[in-house]
Short mmCIF file of N, CA, C and O and ligand atoms in Angstrom, two decimals:
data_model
loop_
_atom_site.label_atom_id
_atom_site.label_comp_id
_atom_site.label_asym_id
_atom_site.label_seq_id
_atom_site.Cartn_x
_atom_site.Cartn_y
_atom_site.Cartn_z
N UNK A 1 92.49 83.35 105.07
CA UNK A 1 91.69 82.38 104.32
C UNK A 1 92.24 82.25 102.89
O UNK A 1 92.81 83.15 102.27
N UNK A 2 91.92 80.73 102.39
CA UNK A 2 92.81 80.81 101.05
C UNK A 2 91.28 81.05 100.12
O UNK A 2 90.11 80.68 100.19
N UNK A 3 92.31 82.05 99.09
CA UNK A 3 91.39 82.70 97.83
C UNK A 3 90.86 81.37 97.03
O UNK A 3 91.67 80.47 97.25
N UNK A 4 89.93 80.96 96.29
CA UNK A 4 89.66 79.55 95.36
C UNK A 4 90.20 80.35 93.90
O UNK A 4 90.20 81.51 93.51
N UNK A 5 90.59 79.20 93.43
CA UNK A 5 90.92 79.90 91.47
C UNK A 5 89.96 80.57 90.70
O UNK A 5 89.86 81.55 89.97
N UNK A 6 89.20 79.52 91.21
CA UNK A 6 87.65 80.76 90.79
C UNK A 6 87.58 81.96 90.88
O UNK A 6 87.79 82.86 90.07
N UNK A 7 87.21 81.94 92.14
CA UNK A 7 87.24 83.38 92.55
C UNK A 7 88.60 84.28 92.28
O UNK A 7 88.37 85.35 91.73
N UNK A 8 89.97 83.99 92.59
CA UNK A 8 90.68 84.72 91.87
C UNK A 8 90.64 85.25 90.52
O UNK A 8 91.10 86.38 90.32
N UNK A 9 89.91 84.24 89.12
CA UNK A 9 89.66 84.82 87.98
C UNK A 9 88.41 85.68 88.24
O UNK A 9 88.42 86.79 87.71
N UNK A 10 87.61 85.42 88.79
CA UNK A 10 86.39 85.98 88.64
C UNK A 10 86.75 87.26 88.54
O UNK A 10 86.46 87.97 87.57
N UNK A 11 87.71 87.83 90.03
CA UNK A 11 87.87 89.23 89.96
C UNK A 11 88.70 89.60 89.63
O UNK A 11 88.84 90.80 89.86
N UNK A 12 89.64 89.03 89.01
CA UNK A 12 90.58 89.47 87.62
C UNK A 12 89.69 89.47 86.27
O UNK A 12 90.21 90.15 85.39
N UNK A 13 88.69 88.97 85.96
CA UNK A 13 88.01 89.70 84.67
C UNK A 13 87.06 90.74 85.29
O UNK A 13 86.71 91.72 84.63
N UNK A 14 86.73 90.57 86.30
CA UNK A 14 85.90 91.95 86.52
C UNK A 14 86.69 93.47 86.99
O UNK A 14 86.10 94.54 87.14
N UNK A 15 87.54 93.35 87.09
CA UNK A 15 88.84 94.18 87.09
C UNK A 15 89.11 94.65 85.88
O UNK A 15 88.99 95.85 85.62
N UNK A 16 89.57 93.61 84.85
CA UNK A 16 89.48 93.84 83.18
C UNK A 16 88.60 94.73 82.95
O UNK A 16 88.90 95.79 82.42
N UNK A 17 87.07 94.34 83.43
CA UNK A 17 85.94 94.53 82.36
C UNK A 17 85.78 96.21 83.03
O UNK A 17 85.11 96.99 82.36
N UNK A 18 86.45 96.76 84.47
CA UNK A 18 86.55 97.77 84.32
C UNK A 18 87.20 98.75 83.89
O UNK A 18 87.07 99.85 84.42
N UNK A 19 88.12 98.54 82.74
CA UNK A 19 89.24 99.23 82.02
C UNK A 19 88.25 100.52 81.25
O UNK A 19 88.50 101.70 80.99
N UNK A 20 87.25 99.81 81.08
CA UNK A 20 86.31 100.56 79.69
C UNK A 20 85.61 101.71 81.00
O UNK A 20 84.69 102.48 80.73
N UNK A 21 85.95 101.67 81.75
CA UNK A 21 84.99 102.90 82.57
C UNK A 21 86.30 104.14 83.10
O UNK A 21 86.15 105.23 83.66
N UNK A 22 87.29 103.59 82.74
CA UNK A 22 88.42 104.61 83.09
C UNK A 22 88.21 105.84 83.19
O UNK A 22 88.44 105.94 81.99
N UNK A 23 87.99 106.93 83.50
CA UNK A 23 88.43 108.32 83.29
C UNK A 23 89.10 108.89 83.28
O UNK A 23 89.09 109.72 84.20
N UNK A 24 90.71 108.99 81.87
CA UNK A 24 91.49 109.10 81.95
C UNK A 24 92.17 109.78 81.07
O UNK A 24 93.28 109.39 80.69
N UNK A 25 91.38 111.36 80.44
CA UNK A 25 91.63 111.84 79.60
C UNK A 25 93.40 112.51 79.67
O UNK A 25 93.84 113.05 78.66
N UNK A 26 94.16 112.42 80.75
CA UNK A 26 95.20 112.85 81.16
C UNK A 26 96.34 112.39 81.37
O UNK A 26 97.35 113.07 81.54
N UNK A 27 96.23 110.56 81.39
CA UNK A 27 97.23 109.77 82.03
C UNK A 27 97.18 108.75 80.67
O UNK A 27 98.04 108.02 80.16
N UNK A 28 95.74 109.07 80.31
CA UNK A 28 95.64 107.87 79.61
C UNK A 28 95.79 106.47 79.84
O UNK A 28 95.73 105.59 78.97
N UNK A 29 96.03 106.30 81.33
CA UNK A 29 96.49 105.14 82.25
C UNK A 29 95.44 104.67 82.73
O UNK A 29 94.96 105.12 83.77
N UNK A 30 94.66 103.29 81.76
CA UNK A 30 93.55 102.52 82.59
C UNK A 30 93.89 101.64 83.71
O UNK A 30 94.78 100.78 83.70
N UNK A 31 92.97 101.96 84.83
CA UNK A 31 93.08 100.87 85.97
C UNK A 31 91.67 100.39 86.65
O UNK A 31 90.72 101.08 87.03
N UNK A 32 91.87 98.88 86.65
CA UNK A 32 90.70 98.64 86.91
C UNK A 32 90.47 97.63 88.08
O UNK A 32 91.09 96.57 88.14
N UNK A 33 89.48 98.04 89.05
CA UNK A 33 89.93 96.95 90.42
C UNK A 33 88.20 96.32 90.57
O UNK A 33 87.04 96.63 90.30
N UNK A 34 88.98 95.32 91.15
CA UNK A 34 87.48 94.21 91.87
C UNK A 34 87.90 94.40 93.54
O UNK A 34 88.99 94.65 94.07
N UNK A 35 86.70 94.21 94.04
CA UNK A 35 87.43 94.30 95.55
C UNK A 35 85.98 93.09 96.13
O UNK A 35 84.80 93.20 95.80
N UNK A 36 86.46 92.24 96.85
CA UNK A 36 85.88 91.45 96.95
C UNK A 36 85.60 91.19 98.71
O UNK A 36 86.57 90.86 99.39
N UNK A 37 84.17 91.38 99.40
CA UNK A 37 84.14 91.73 100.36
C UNK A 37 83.59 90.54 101.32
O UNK A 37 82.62 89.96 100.84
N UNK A 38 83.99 90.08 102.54
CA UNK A 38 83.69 88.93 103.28
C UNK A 38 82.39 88.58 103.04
O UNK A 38 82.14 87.38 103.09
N UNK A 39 81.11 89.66 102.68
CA UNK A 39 79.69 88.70 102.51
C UNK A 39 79.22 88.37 100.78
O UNK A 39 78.13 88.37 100.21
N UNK A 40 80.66 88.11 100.33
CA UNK A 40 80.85 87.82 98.94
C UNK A 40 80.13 89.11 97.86
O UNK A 40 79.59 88.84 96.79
N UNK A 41 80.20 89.78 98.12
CA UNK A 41 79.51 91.03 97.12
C UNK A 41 80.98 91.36 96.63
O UNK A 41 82.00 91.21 97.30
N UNK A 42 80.90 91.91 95.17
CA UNK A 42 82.00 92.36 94.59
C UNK A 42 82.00 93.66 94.41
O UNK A 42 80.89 94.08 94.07
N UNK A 43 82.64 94.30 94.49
CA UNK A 43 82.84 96.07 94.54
C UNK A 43 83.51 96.43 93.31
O UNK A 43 84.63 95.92 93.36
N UNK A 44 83.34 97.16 92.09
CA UNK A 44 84.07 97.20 91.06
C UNK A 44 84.63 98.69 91.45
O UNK A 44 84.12 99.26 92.41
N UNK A 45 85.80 99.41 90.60
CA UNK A 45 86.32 100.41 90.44
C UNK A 45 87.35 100.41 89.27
O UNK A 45 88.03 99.50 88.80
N UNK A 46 87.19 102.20 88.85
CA UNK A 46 88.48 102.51 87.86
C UNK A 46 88.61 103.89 88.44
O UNK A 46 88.06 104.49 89.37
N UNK A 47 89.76 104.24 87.35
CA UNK A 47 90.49 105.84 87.89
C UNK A 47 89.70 106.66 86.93
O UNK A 47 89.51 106.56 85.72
N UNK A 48 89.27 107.55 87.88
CA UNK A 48 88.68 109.03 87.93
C UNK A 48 89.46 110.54 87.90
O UNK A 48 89.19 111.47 88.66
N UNK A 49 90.46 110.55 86.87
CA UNK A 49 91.38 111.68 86.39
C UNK A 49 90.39 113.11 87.03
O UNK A 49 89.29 113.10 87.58
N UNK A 50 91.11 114.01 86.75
CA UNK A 50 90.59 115.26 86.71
C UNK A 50 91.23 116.57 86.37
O UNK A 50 92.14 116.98 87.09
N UNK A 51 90.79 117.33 85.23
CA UNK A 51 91.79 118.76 85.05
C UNK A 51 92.56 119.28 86.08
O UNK A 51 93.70 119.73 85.91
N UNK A 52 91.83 119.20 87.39
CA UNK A 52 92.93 119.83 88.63
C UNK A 52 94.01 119.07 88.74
O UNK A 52 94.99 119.79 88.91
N UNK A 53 94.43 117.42 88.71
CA UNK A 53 94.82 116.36 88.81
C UNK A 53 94.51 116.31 90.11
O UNK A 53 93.66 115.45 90.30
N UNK A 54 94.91 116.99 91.30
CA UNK A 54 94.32 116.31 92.61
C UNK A 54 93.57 115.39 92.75
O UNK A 54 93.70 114.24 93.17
N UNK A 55 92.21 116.34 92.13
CA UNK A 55 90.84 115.24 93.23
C UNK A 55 91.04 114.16 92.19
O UNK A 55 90.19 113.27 92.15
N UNK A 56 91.93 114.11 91.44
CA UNK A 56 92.04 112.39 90.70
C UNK A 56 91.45 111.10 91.53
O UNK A 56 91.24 111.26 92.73
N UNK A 57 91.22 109.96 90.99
CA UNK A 57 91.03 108.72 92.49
C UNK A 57 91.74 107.68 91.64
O UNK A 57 91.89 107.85 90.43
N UNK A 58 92.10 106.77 92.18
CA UNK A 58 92.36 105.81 91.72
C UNK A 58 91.34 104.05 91.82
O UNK A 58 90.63 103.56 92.70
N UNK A 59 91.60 103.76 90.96
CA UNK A 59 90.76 102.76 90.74
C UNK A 59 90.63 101.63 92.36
O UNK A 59 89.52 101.10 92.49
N UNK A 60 91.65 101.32 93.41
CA UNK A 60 91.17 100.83 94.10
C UNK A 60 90.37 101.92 95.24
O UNK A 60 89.42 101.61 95.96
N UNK A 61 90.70 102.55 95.22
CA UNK A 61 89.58 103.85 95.94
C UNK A 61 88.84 103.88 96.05
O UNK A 61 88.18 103.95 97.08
N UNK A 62 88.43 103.80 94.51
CA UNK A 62 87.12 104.40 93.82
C UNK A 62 86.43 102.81 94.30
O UNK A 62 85.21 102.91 94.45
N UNK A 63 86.93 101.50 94.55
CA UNK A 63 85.67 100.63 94.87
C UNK A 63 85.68 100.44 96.29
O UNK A 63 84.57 100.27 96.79
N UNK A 64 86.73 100.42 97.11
CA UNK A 64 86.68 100.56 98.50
C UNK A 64 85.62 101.92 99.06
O UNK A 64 84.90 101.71 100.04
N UNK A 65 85.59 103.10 98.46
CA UNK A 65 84.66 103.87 98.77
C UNK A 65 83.28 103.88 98.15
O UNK A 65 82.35 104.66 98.36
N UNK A 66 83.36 102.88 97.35
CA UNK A 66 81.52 102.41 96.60
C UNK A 66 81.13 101.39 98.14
O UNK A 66 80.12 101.46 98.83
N UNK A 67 82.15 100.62 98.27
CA UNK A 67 81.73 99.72 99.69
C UNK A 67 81.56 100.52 100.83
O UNK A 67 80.51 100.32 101.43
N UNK A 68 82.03 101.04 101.10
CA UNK A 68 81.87 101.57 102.42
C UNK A 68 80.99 102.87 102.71
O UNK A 68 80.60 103.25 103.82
N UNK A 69 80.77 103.46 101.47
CA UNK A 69 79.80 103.92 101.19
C UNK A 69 78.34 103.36 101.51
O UNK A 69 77.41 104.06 101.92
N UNK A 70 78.30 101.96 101.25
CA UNK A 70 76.83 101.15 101.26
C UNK A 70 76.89 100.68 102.97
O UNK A 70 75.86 100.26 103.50
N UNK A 71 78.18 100.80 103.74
CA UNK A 71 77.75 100.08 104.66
C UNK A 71 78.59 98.92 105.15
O UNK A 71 78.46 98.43 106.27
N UNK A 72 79.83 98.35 103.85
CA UNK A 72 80.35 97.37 103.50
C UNK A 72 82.46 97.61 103.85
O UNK A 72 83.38 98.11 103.20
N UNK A 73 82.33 96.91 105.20
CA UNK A 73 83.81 97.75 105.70
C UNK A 73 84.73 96.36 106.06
O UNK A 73 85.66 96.38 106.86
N UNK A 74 84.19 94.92 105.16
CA UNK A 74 85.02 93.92 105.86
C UNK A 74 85.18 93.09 104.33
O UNK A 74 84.38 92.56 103.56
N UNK A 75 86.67 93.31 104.36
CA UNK A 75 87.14 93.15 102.89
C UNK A 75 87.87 91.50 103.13
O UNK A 75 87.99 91.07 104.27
N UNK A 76 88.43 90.45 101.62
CA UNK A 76 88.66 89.86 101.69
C UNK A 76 90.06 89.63 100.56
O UNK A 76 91.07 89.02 100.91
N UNK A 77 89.89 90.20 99.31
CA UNK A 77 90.76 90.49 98.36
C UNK A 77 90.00 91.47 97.02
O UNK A 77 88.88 91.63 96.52
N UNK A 78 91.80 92.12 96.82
CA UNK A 78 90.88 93.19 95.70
C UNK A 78 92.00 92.22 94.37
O UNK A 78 92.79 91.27 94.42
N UNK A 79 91.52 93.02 93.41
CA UNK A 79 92.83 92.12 92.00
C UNK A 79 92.45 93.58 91.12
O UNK A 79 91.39 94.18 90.97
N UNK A 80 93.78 93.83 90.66
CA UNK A 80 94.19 95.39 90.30
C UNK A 80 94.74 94.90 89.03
O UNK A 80 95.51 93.95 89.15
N UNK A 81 94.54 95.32 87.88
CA UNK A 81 94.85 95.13 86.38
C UNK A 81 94.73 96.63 86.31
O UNK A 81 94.07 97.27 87.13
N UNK A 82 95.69 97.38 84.90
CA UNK A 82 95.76 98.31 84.35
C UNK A 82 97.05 98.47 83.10
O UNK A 82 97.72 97.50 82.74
N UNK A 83 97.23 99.73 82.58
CA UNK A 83 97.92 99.84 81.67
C UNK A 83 97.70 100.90 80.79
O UNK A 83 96.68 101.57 80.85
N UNK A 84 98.81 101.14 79.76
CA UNK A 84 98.71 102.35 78.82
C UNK A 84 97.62 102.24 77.65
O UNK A 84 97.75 101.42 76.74
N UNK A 85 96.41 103.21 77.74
CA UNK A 85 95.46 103.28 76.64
C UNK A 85 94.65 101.84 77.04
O UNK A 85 94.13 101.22 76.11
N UNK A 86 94.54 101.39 78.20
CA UNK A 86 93.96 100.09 78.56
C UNK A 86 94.48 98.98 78.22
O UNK A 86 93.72 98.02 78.34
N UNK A 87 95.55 98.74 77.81
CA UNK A 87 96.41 97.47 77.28
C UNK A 87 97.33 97.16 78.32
O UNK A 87 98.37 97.80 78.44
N UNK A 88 96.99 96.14 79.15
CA UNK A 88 97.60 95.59 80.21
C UNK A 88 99.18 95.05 79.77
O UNK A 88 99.23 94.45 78.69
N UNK A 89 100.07 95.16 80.28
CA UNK A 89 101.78 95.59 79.67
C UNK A 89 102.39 95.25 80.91
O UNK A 89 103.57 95.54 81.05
N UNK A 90 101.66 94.58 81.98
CA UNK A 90 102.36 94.65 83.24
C UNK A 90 101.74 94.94 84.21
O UNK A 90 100.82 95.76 84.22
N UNK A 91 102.27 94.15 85.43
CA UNK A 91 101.41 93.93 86.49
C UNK A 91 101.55 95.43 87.29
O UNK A 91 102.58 96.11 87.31
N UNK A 92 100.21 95.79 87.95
CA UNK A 92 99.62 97.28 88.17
C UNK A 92 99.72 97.31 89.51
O UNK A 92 98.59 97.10 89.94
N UNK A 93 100.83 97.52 90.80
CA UNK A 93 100.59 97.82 91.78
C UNK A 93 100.03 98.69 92.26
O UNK A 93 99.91 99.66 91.52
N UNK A 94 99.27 98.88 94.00
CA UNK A 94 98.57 99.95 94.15
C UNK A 94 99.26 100.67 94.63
O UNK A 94 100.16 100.42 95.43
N UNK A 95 98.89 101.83 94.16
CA UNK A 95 99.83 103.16 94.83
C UNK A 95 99.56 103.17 96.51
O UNK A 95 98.58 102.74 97.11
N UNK A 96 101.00 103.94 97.13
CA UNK A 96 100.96 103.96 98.59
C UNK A 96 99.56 104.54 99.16
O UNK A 96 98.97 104.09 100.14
N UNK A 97 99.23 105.44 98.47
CA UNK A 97 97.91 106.28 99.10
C UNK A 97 96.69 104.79 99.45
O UNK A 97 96.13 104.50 100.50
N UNK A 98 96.65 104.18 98.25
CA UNK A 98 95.63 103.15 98.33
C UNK A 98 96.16 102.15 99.11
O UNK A 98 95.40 101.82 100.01
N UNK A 99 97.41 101.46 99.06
CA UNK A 99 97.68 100.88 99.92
C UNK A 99 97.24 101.01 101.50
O UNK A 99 96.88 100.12 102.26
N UNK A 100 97.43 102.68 101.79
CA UNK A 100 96.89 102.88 103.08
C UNK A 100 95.27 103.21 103.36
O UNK A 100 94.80 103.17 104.50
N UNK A 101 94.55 103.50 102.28
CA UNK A 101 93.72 103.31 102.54
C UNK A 101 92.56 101.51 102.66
O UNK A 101 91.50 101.43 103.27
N UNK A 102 93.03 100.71 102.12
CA UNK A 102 92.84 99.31 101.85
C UNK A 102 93.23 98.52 103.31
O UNK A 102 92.80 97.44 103.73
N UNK A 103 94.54 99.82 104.16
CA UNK A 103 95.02 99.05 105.59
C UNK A 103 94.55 99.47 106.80
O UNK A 103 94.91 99.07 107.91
N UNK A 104 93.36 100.67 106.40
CA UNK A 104 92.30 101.04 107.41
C UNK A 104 91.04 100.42 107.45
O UNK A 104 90.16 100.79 108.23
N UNK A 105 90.88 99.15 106.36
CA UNK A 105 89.31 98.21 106.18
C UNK A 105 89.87 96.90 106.57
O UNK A 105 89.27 96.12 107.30
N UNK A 106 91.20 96.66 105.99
CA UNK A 106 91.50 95.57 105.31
C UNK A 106 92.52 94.45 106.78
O UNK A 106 93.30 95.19 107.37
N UNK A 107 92.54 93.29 107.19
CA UNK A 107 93.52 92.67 108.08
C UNK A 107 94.73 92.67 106.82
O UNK A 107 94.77 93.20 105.71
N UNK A 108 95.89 91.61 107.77
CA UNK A 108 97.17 91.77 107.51
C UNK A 108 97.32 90.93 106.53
O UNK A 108 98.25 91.09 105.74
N UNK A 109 96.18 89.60 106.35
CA UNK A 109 96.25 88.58 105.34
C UNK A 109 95.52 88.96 104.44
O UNK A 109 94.97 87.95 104.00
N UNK A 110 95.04 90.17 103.69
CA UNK A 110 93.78 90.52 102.91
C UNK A 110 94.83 90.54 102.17
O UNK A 110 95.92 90.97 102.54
N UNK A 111 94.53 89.96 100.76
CA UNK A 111 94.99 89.38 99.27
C UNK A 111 94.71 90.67 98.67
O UNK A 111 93.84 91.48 98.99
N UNK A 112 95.84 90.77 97.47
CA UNK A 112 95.83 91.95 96.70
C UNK A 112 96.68 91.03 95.40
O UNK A 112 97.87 90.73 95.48
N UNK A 113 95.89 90.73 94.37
CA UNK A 113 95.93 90.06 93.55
C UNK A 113 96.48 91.10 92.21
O UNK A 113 95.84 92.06 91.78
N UNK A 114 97.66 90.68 91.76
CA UNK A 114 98.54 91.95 90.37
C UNK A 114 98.23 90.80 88.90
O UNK A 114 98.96 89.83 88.68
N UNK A 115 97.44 91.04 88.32
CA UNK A 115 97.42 90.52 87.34
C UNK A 115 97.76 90.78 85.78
O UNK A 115 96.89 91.56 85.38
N UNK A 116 98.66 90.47 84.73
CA UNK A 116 98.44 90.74 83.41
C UNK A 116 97.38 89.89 82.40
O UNK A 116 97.14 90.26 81.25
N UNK A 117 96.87 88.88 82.93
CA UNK A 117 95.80 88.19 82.18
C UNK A 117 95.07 87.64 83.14
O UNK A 117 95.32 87.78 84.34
N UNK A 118 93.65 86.69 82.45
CA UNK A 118 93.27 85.67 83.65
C UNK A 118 93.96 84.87 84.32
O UNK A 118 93.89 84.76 85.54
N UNK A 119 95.01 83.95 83.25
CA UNK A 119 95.78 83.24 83.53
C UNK A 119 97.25 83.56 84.55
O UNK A 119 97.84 82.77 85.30
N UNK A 120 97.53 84.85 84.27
CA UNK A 120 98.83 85.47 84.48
C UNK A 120 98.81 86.06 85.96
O UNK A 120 98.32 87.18 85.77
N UNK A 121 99.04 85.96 87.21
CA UNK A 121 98.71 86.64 87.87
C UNK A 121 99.97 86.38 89.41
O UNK A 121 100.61 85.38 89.70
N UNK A 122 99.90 87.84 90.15
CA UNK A 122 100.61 87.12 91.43
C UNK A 122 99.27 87.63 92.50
O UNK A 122 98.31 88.37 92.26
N UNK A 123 99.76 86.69 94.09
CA UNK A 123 98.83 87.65 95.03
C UNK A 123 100.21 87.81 96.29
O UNK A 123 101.20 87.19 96.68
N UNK A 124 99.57 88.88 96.50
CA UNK A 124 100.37 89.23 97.82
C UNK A 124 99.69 89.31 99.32
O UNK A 124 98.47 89.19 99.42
N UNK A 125 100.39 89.48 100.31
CA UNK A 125 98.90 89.96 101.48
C UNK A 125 99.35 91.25 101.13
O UNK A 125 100.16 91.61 100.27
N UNK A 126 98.23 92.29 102.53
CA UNK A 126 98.56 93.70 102.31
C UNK A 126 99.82 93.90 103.47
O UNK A 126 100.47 94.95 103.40
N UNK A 127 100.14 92.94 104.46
CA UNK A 127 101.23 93.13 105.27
C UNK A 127 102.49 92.99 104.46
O UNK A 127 103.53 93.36 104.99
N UNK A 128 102.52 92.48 103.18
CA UNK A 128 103.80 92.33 102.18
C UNK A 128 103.78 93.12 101.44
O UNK A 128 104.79 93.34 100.78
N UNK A 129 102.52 93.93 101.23
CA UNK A 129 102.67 95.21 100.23
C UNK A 129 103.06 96.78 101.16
O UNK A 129 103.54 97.86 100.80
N UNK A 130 102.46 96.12 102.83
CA UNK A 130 102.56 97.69 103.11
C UNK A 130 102.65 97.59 105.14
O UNK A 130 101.88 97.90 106.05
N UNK A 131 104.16 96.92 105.04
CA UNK A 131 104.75 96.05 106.49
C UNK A 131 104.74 97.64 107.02
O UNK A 131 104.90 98.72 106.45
N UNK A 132 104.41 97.16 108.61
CA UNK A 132 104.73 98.50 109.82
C UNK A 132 104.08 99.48 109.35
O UNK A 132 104.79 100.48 109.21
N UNK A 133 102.47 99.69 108.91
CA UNK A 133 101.93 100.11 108.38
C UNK A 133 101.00 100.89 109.56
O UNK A 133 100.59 100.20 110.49
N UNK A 134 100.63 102.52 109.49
CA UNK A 134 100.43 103.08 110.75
C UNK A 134 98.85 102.85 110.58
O UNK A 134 98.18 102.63 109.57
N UNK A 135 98.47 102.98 111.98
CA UNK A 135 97.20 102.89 112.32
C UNK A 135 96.82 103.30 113.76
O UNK A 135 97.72 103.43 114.60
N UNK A 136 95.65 103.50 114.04
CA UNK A 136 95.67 104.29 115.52
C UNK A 136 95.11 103.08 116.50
O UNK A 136 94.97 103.28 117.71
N1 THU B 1 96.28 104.73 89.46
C1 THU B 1 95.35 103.91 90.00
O1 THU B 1 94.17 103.93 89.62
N2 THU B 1 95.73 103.03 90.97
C2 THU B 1 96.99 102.96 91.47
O2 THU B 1 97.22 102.30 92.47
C3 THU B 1 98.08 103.68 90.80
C4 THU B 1 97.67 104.76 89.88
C5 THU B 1 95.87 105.69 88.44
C6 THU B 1 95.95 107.14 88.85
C7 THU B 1 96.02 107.82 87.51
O3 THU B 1 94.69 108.00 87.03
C8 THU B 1 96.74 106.84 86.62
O4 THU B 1 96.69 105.58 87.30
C9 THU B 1 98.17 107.21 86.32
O5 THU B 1 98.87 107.46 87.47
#
Protein backbone atom coordinates (compact mmCIF):
# COMPACT_ATOMS: atom_id res chain seq x y z
CA UNK A 1 0.00 0.00 0.00
CA UNK A 2 1.28 3.47 -0.85
CA UNK A 3 2.26 5.62 2.37
CA UNK A 4 0.22 9.44 1.83
CA UNK A 5 2.79 12.56 2.49
CA UNK A 6 0.89 13.15 5.31
CA UNK A 7 1.23 10.45 6.96
CA UNK A 8 4.86 10.04 6.08
CA UNK A 9 5.50 13.55 7.94
CA UNK A 10 3.27 12.82 10.57
CA UNK A 11 5.58 10.01 11.68
CA UNK A 12 8.68 11.65 10.92
CA UNK A 13 7.84 14.45 13.53
CA UNK A 14 6.63 12.03 15.91
CA UNK A 15 9.85 10.18 15.61
CA UNK A 16 11.59 13.71 16.14
CA UNK A 17 9.44 14.53 19.04
CA UNK A 18 10.84 11.25 20.48
CA UNK A 19 14.51 12.31 20.61
CA UNK A 20 13.71 14.10 24.07
CA UNK A 21 12.79 10.64 25.73
CA UNK A 22 16.16 9.01 24.76
CA UNK A 23 17.94 7.14 27.43
CA UNK A 24 21.23 7.62 26.56
CA UNK A 25 23.56 8.42 29.20
CA UNK A 26 26.31 6.17 27.32
CA UNK A 27 26.06 6.58 23.56
CA UNK A 28 24.73 9.76 23.85
CA UNK A 29 23.09 8.57 20.52
CA UNK A 30 19.35 9.80 20.27
CA UNK A 31 16.93 7.63 18.32
CA UNK A 32 13.60 8.09 17.83
CA UNK A 33 10.89 5.85 15.99
CA UNK A 34 7.07 6.10 15.01
CA UNK A 35 5.75 2.81 14.00
CA UNK A 36 2.60 3.06 12.41
CA UNK A 37 0.14 0.12 12.65
CA UNK A 38 -2.67 -1.13 9.98
CA UNK A 39 -5.66 0.11 12.45
CA UNK A 40 -3.89 3.53 12.18
CA UNK A 41 -2.69 3.84 15.90
CA UNK A 42 0.85 5.17 16.14
CA UNK A 43 3.38 3.44 18.38
CA UNK A 44 6.16 5.85 19.52
CA UNK A 45 9.76 4.67 20.72
CA UNK A 46 13.44 5.74 21.74
CA UNK A 47 16.67 3.97 22.97
CA UNK A 48 16.82 2.70 26.40
CA UNK A 49 20.83 2.53 27.20
CA UNK A 50 21.87 0.72 30.22
CA UNK A 51 25.16 0.45 32.57
CA UNK A 52 25.31 -3.33 31.60
CA UNK A 53 25.00 -2.13 27.85
CA UNK A 54 23.21 -5.40 26.96
CA UNK A 55 19.71 -5.06 28.09
CA UNK A 56 20.15 -1.67 26.02
CA UNK A 57 16.87 -1.46 23.39
CA UNK A 58 16.75 0.39 20.67
CA UNK A 59 14.33 2.82 19.68
CA UNK A 60 12.47 0.69 17.00
CA UNK A 61 12.07 -2.13 19.63
CA UNK A 62 11.16 -0.22 22.16
CA UNK A 63 7.76 0.74 19.93
CA UNK A 64 7.22 -2.55 18.19
CA UNK A 65 7.17 -4.06 21.77
CA UNK A 66 4.75 -1.12 23.24
CA UNK A 67 2.46 -2.64 20.20
CA UNK A 68 2.52 -5.91 20.66
CA UNK A 69 2.49 -5.65 24.02
CA UNK A 70 -1.26 -4.11 23.74
CA UNK A 71 -2.29 -6.74 21.37
CA UNK A 72 -1.17 -4.78 18.15
CA UNK A 73 0.95 -7.29 15.68
CA UNK A 74 -0.06 -5.83 12.07
CA UNK A 75 2.30 -3.11 11.12
CA UNK A 76 2.29 -0.73 8.13
CA UNK A 77 5.46 1.68 8.33
CA UNK A 78 7.86 2.78 11.06
CA UNK A 79 10.20 6.31 10.20
CA UNK A 80 13.51 6.17 12.30
CA UNK A 81 15.31 9.67 12.89
CA UNK A 82 18.35 9.92 15.30
CA UNK A 83 21.78 11.34 15.92
CA UNK A 84 24.69 12.61 18.16
CA UNK A 85 23.38 14.49 21.46
CA UNK A 86 19.91 14.42 19.44
CA UNK A 87 20.99 16.46 16.41
CA UNK A 88 19.94 14.59 13.42
CA UNK A 89 23.43 14.58 11.06
CA UNK A 90 22.13 11.79 8.94
CA UNK A 91 19.85 9.36 8.00
CA UNK A 92 19.50 6.56 11.05
CA UNK A 93 19.23 3.01 9.78
CA UNK A 94 17.85 0.18 11.85
CA UNK A 95 20.19 -2.02 13.26
CA UNK A 96 20.14 -5.83 12.04
CA UNK A 97 18.71 -6.99 15.44
CA UNK A 98 15.62 -4.62 14.74
CA UNK A 99 15.53 -5.23 11.35
CA UNK A 100 14.77 -8.83 12.35
CA UNK A 101 12.68 -8.19 14.75
CA UNK A 102 10.24 -5.66 12.54
CA UNK A 103 10.48 -9.09 9.90
CA UNK A 104 8.66 -11.29 12.46
CA UNK A 105 5.35 -8.57 12.55
CA UNK A 106 6.07 -6.85 9.54
CA UNK A 107 5.21 -8.21 5.35
CA UNK A 108 7.85 -7.73 2.65
CA UNK A 109 6.32 -4.25 1.50
CA UNK A 110 6.21 -2.71 5.17
CA UNK A 111 7.91 0.89 4.68
CA UNK A 112 10.79 1.89 6.85
CA UNK A 113 11.05 5.52 6.34
CA UNK A 114 15.20 7.16 7.11
CA UNK A 115 14.70 10.63 7.64
CA UNK A 116 17.03 13.87 8.37
CA UNK A 117 14.12 16.43 8.46
CA UNK A 118 10.34 16.57 7.69
CA UNK A 119 11.15 17.49 4.41
CA UNK A 120 14.32 15.28 3.92
CA UNK A 121 13.59 11.77 3.85
CA UNK A 122 14.05 8.19 1.98
CA UNK A 123 11.60 4.97 2.36
CA UNK A 124 12.60 1.62 1.76
CA UNK A 125 10.48 -1.78 2.09
CA UNK A 126 11.79 -4.17 4.80
CA UNK A 127 12.54 -6.83 1.87
CA UNK A 128 15.28 -4.04 0.66
CA UNK A 129 16.53 -3.50 4.05
CA UNK A 130 16.64 -7.16 5.08
CA UNK A 131 16.33 -9.65 1.53
CA UNK A 132 16.34 -13.70 2.36
CA UNK A 133 15.45 -12.84 5.67
CA UNK A 134 14.90 -16.11 8.06
CA UNK A 135 11.68 -17.03 9.39
CA UNK A 136 10.02 -20.32 10.39
N1 LIG B 1 20.12 2.41 18.18
C1 LIG B 1 18.78 2.42 17.97
O1 LIG B 1 18.01 2.89 18.82
N2 LIG B 1 18.29 1.92 16.80
C2 LIG B 1 19.07 1.36 15.84
O2 LIG B 1 18.56 0.76 14.92
C3 LIG B 1 20.53 1.51 15.91
C4 LIG B 1 21.08 1.88 17.24
C5 LIG B 1 20.65 2.93 19.44
C6 LIG B 1 21.27 1.90 20.34
C7 LIG B 1 22.16 2.76 21.21
O3 LIG B 1 21.38 3.26 22.28
C8 LIG B 1 22.55 3.92 20.31
O4 LIG B 1 21.65 3.89 19.21
C9 LIG B 1 23.97 3.84 19.81
O5 LIG B 1 24.24 2.63 19.23
Amino acid sequence: MELKEKTIKDLISKAIKMLEYSYVPYSRFHVGAALLANNGTIYTGCNIENAAYGPSNCAERTAVFKAVSEGVKEFEAIAVVGGPDGRIKDFCPPCGVCRQVLAEFCTRDFKVILAKSIDEYKVFTLEQLLPESFSL
